[in-house]
Amino acid sequence: MPTVSISRRGEDRARAGHPWIYRSDVTAASAAPGDLVQVVGARGRPIGSALFSDRSEITLRMVSFGPASAAPDFLRERIAAAMAYRESLKLNATAYRLVHGEADRIPSLIVDRYGDHLVLQALSQGIDRRVREIVAALVDAVHPAGILARNDPRVRLLEGLDQRVEVLHGTVPERLEVREGVVTYEVDPWRGQKTGLFLDQRENREAARRYARGRLLDAFSYNGGFALALAPACESVLAIDISEDAVARIRANAARNGLTNVEARAMNVFDELRELERIGARFDTIVLDPPAFAKNKAAVPKALSGYKEINLRALKLLEPGGFLVTCSCSYNVSEPMFLDVVAAAAADAPAEIALVEKRAQGRDHPILMNVPETYYLKCLILRKLA
Ligand code: SAH
């Protein structure tokens, strides 16, 4: 097995349980793109084994720690473990994340299940090189009707990999039907955002449903995730998304579920919140689920003002006794930062609010304790007291 040596700093990082070693901490490497390598520290101390990239700033992605190397066929056993964990969760849905990269000890592999079909993303050289092996393991474990590779994320370019979407096994239709709780959705695995659905919010939709009532505003609705899950508990639903495509899907999904109280509008949420305030609209339940405003550290100050603005306006539109479900999926905006920004919005509104639930991404997207990057989705359920 090829060997890669790392610096003292890299060693400390790996010993603290972090699976990424950056290029600046690599002192010597004789390995080919995607190789499974032995990682050694100062004086040849064994650190573990990793997948090697000759292009990414993340040169090594650890797959095992300690003197014993990962077995050449480690992927198969880890896919089986990832699947067993998902089965143990007894999720009330036919769509969920089957493999969540680092959190399933398969760095940079994503596999989402949509009923009988799988959609995967191979986001590093090491995983890309092993796609055939991964597909074979998935076919044996899940017997899917088809596997689609949604290898179009831009991060692949950082690995020197091309962007492509292709069928790797069986057939994958243009539209798939999945069920989440009592709601069925039509999903576009070929072109939809992420792999087709925001699966990481499934449990937050379930949680929000426990509080939803009256007039609901679902801002940043995509294909109606929160709107449709909460609609049966509400009198009326207004779902807003800037994308015409998304709004068409909200309408189609509402009709498919026989939900007649859902109105969907293609609007910019920032403008529409202002307009709703101007006309004196009020809501009993509001969901804010914007895209990641801070894609990097430099964007954090601007992101915080964006979060502040939408939360402030939502709190003004909310009736006393009503619930605000507010989310941030920006890893760069930490939970304490997000709590602060929402508190500041409440002070300015002004509104007295209580924290009812503090939530994260669903259990099929586990957070690794030693890898802060894996805790990205924050979801607060708040109640407006006055
Ligand atoms: N709540 C959804 C996921 C939302 S993802 C769910 O549960 O599935 C974020 C959405 O915000 C995307 O669909 C995107 O089209 C939309 N969006 C981004 N900027 C927007 C803006 N300024 N106004 C309205 N929608 C916006």
PDB file of C-alpha atoms in Angstrom, residues 76 79 118 132-144 146-147 168-170:
ATOM      1  CA  ARG A  76     -18.980  -3.153   1.130  1.00  0.00           C
ATOM      2  CA  ILE A  79     -22.467   0.268   3.062  1.00  0.00           C
ATOM      3  CA  LEU A 118     -30.909   5.176  -5.652  1.00  0.00           C
ATOM      4  CA  ARG A 132     -18.233   0.221  -9.855  1.00  0.00           C
ATOM      5  CA  GLU A 133     -17.479  -1.532  -6.584  1.00  0.00           C
ATOM      6  CA  ILE A 134     -19.979   0.733  -4.775  1.00  0.00           C
ATOM      7  CA  VAL A 135     -22.682   0.055  -7.348  1.00  0.00           C
ATOM      8  CA  ALA A 136     -22.110  -3.702  -7.034  1.00  0.00           C
ATOM      9  CA  ALA A 137     -22.390  -3.487  -3.231  1.00  0.00           C
ATOM     10  CA  LEU A 138     -25.561  -1.371  -3.458  1.00  0.00           C
ATOM     11  CA  VAL A 139     -27.145  -3.750  -5.968  1.00  0.00           C
ATOM     12  CA  ASP A 140     -26.475  -6.705  -3.646  1.00  0.00           C
ATOM     13  CA  ALA A 141     -27.731  -4.872  -0.557  1.00  0.00           C
ATOM     14  CA  VAL A 142     -30.781  -3.005  -1.898  1.00  0.00           C
ATOM     15  CA  HIS A 143     -31.682  -4.663  -5.252  1.00  0.00           C
ATOM     16  CA  PRO A 144     -32.637  -1.262  -6.698  1.00  0.00           C
ATOM     17  CA  GLY A 146     -31.959   1.749 -10.992  1.00  0.00           C
ATOM     18  CA  ILE A 147     -29.019   3.820  -9.758  1.00  0.00           C
ATOM     19  CA  LEU A 168     -25.064   3.320 -13.497  1.00  0.00           C
ATOM     20  CA  HIS A 169     -27.510   0.449 -13.102  1.00  0.00           C
ATOM     21  CA  GLY A 170     -30.973  -0.493 -14.403  1.00  0.00           C
TER      22      GLY A 170
END
